[in-house]
mmCIF file of C-alpha atoms in Angstrom:
data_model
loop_
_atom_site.group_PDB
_atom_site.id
_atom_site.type_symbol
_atom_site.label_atom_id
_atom_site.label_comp_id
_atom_site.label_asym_id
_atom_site.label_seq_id
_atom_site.Cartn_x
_atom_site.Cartn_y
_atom_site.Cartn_z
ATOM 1 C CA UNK K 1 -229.892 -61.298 -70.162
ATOM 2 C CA UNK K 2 -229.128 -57.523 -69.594
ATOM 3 C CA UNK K 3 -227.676 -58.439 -66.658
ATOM 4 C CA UNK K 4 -225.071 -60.701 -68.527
ATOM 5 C CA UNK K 5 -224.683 -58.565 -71.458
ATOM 6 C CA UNK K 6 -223.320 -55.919 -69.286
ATOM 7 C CA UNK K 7 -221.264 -58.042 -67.329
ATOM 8 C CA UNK K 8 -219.548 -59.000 -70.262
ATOM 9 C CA UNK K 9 -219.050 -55.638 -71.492
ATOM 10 C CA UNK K 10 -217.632 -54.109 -68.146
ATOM 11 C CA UNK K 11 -215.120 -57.403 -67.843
ATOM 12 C CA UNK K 12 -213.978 -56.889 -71.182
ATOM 13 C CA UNK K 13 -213.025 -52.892 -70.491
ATOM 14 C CA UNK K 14 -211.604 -53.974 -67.442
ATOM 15 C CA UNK K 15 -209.739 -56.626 -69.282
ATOM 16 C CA UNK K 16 -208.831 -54.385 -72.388
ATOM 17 C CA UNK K 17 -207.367 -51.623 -69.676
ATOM 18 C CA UNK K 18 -205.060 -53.928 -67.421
ATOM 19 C CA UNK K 19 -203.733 -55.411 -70.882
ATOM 20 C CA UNK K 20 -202.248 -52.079 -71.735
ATOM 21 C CA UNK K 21 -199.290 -51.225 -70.709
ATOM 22 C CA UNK K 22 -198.943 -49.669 -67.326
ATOM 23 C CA UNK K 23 -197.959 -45.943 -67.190
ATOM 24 C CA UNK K 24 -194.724 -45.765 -64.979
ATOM 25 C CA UNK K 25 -194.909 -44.534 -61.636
ATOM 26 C CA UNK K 26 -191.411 -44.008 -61.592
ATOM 27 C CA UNK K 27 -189.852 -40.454 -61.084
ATOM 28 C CA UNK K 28 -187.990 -39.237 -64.171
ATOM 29 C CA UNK K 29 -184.716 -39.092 -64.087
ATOM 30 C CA UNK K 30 -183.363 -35.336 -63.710
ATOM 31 C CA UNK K 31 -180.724 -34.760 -66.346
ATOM 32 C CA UNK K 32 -179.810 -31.680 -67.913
ATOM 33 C CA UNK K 33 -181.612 -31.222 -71.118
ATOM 34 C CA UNK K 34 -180.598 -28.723 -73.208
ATOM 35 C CA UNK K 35 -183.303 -26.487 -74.874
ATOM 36 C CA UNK K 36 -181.613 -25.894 -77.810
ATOM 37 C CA UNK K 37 -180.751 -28.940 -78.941
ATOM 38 C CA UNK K 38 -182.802 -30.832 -76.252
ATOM 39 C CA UNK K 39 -179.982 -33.377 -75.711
ATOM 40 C CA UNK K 40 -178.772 -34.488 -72.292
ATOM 41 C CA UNK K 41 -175.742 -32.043 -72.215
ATOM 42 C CA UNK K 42 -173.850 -31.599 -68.819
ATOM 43 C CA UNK K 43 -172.269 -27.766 -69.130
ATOM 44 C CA UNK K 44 -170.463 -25.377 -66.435
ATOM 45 C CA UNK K 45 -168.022 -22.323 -66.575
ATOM 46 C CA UNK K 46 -166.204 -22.929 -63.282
ATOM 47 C CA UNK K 47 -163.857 -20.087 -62.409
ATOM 48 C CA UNK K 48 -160.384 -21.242 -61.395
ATOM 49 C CA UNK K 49 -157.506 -18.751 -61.354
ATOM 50 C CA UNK K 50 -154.931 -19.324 -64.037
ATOM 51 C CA UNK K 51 -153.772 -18.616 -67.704
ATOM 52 C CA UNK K 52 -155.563 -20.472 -70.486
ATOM 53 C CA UNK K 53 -152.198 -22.040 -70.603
ATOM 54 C CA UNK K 54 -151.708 -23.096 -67.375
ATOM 55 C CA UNK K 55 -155.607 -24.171 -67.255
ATOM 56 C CA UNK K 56 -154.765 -26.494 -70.149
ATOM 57 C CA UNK K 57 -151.914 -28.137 -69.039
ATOM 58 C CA UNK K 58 -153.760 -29.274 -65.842
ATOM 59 C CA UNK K 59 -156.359 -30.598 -67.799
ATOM 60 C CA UNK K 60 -154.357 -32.298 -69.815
ATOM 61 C CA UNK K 61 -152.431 -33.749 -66.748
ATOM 62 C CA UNK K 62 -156.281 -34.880 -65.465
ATOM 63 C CA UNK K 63 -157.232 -36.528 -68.910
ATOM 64 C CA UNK K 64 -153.888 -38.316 -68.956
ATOM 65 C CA UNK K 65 -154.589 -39.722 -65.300
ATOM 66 C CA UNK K 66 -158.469 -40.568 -65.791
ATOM 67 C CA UNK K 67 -158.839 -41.840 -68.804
ATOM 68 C CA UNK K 68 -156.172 -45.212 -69.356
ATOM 69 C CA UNK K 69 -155.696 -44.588 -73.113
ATOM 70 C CA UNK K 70 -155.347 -41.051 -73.906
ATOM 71 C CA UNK K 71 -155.107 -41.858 -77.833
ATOM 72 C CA UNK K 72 -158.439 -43.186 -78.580
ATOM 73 C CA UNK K 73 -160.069 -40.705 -76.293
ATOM 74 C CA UNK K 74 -158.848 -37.868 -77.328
ATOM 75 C CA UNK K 75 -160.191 -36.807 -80.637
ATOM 76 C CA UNK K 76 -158.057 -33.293 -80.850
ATOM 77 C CA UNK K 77 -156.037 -31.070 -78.311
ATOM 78 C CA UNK K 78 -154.831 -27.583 -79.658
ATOM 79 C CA UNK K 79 -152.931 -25.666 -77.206
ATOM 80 C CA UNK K 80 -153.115 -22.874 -78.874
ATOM 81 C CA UNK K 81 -156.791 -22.630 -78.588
ATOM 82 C CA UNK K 82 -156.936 -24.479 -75.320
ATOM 83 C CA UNK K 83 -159.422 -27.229 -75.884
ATOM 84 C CA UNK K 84 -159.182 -30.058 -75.547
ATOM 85 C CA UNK K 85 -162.132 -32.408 -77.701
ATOM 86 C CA UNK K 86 -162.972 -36.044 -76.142
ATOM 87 C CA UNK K 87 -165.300 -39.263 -77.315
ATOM 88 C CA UNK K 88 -165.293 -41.669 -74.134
ATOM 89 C CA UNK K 89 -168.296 -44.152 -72.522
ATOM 90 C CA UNK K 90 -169.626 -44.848 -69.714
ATOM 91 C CA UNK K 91 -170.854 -48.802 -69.133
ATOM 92 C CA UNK K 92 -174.639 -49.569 -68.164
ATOM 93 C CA UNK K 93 -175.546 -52.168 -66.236
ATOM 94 C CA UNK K 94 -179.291 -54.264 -66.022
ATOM 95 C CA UNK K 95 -180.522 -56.444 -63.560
ATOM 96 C CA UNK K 96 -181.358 -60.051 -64.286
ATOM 97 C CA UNK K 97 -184.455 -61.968 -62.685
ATOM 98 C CA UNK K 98 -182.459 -64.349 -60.746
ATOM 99 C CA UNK K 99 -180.585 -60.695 -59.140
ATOM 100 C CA UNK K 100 -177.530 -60.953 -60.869
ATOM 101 C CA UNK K 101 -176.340 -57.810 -62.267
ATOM 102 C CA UNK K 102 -175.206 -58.050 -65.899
ATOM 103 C CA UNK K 103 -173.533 -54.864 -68.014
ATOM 104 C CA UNK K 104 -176.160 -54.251 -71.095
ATOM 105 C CA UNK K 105 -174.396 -51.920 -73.101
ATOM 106 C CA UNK K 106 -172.268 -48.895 -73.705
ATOM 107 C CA UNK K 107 -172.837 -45.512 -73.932
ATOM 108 C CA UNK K 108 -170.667 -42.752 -75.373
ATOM 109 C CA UNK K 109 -170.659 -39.242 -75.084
ATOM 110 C CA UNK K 110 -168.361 -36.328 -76.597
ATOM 111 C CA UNK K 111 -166.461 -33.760 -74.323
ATOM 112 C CA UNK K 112 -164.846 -30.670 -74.796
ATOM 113 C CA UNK K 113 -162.593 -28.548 -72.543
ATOM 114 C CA UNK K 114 -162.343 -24.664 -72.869
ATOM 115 C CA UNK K 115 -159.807 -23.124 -70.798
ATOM 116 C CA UNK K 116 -160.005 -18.888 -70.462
ATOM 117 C CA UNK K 117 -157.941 -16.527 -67.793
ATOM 118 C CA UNK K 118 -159.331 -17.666 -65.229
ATOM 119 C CA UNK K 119 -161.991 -20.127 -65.749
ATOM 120 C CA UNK K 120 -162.798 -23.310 -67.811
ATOM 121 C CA UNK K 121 -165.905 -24.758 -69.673
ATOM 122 C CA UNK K 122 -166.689 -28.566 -70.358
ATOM 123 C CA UNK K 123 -169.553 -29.611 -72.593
ATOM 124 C CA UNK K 124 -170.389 -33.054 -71.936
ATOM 125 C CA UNK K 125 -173.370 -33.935 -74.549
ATOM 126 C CA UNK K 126 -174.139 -36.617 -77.390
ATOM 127 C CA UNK K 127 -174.993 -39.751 -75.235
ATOM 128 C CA UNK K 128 -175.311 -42.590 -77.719
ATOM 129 C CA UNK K 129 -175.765 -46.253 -76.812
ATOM 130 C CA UNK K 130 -174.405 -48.518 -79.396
ATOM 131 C CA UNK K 131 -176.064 -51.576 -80.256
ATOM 132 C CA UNK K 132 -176.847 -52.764 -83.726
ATOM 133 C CA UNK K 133 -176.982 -48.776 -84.368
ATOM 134 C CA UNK K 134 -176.677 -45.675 -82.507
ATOM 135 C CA UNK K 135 -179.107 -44.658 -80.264
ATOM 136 C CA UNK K 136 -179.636 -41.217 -78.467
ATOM 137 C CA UNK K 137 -180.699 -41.943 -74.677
ATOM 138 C CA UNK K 138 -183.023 -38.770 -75.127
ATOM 139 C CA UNK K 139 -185.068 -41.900 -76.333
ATOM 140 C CA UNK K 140 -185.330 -43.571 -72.919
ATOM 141 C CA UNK K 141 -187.472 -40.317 -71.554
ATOM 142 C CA UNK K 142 -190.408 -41.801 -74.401
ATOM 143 C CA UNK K 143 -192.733 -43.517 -72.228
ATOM 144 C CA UNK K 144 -195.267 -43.779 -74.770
ATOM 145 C CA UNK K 145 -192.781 -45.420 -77.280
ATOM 146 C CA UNK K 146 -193.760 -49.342 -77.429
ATOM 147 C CA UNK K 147 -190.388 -50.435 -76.799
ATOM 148 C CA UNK K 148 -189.540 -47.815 -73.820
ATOM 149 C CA UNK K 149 -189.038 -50.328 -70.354
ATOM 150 C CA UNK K 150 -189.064 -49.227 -66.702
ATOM 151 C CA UNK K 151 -185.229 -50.174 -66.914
ATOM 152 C CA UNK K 152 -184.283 -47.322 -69.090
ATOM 153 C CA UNK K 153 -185.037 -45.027 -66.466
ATOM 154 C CA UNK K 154 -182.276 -46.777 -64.402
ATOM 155 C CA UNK K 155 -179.541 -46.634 -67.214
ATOM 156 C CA UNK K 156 -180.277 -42.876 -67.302
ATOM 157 C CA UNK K 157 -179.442 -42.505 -63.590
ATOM 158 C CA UNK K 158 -176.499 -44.430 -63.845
ATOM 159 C CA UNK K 159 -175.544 -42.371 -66.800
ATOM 160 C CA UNK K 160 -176.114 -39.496 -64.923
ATOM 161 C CA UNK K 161 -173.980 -41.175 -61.762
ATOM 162 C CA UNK K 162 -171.169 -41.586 -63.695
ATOM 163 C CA UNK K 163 -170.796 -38.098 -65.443
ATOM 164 C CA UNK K 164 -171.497 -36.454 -62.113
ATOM 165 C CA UNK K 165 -168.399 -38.972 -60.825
ATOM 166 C CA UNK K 166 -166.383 -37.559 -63.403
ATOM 167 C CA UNK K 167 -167.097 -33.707 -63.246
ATOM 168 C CA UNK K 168 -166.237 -33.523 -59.579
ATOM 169 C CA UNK K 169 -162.834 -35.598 -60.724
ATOM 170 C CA UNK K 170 -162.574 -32.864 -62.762
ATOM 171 C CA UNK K 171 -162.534 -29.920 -60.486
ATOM 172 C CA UNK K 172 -160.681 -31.565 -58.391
ATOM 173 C CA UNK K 173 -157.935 -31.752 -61.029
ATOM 174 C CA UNK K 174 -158.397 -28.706 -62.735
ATOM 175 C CA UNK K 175 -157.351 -27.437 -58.951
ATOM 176 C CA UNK K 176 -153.860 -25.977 -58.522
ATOM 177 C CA UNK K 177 -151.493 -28.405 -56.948
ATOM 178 C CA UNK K 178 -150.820 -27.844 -53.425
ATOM 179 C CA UNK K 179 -147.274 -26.560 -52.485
ATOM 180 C CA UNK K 180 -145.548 -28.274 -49.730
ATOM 181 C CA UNK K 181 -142.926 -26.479 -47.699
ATOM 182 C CA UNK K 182 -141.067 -28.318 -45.412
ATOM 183 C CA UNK K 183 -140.577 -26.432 -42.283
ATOM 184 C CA UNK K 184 -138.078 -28.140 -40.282
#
């Protein structure tokens, strides 16, 4: 009867532990965290010779070729001050059981451009997925939260994809334009 009594009691730990949800083995996603304000925030000073001026006019050539509607991205632009202030998205995508591949949501972010003699600074921060409200990704990193899915590690990445996509569009614009001489 011992026998059975223990039995019992080791099957229903056993059973207890696999019905709890499994800690991920998945590798966390390596965004930039801010320790301030401990929000995903992408942020560089990359030196590039020019005037604040002429820094700001090639960024504002970039955002008008990268972005398709410069008006409802661009939340303010004062040349004086040479910054330019941004709200755009980025789409995430989920995977459905039958393998299709299905977009789930949006997420959008702010952005600023600082231009300086020569150098400029963009802030990329306040990642937000809207749904029925808004929702800070910093939420997806809470494995212990009882709605937090193995999936939400894969919208970070692609998050993180997608802003890396668009910084290196941006030094590539924020580049002086080359000067072609025709030697003939």
């Amino acid at each position: 009867m011992k026998r059975i009594a223990i039995s019992l009691f080791l099957l229903a730990t056993v059973l207890c532990a696999a019905a709890q949800k499994p800690k991920t083995e998945l590798p966390v996603p390596d965004l930039p965290i801010d320790e301030r304000t401990n929000l995903v925030t992408y942020q560089d000073v990359v030196k590039q010779e020019g005037t604040p001026q002429v820094l700001y006019a090639r960024a504002m050539e970039w955002v008008k070729k990268y972005y398709k509607n410069t008006n409802e991205v661009i939340k303010n632009a004062d040349a004086e001050k040479c910054v330019i202030e941004m709200r755009s998205s980025v789409r995430i995508f989920s995977k459905q059981k039958d393998g299709t591949v299905m977009q789930k949501n949006i997420v959008y972010y702010n952005f600023k451009l600082e231009c300086r003699d020569n150098r400029y600074r963009y802030t990329i921060t306040n990642f937000n997925e809207r749904a029925a409200a808004a929702a800070p990704i910093e939420n997806w990193f809470k494995t212990d939260s009882p709605y937090w899915s193995p999936s939400q590690y894969e919208w970070l990445n692609q998050i993180d994809k997608q802003v890396k996509e668009l910084i290196e569009s941006l030094e590539e614009g924020m580049l002086p334009p080359e000067v072609y001489e025709d030697e003939w």
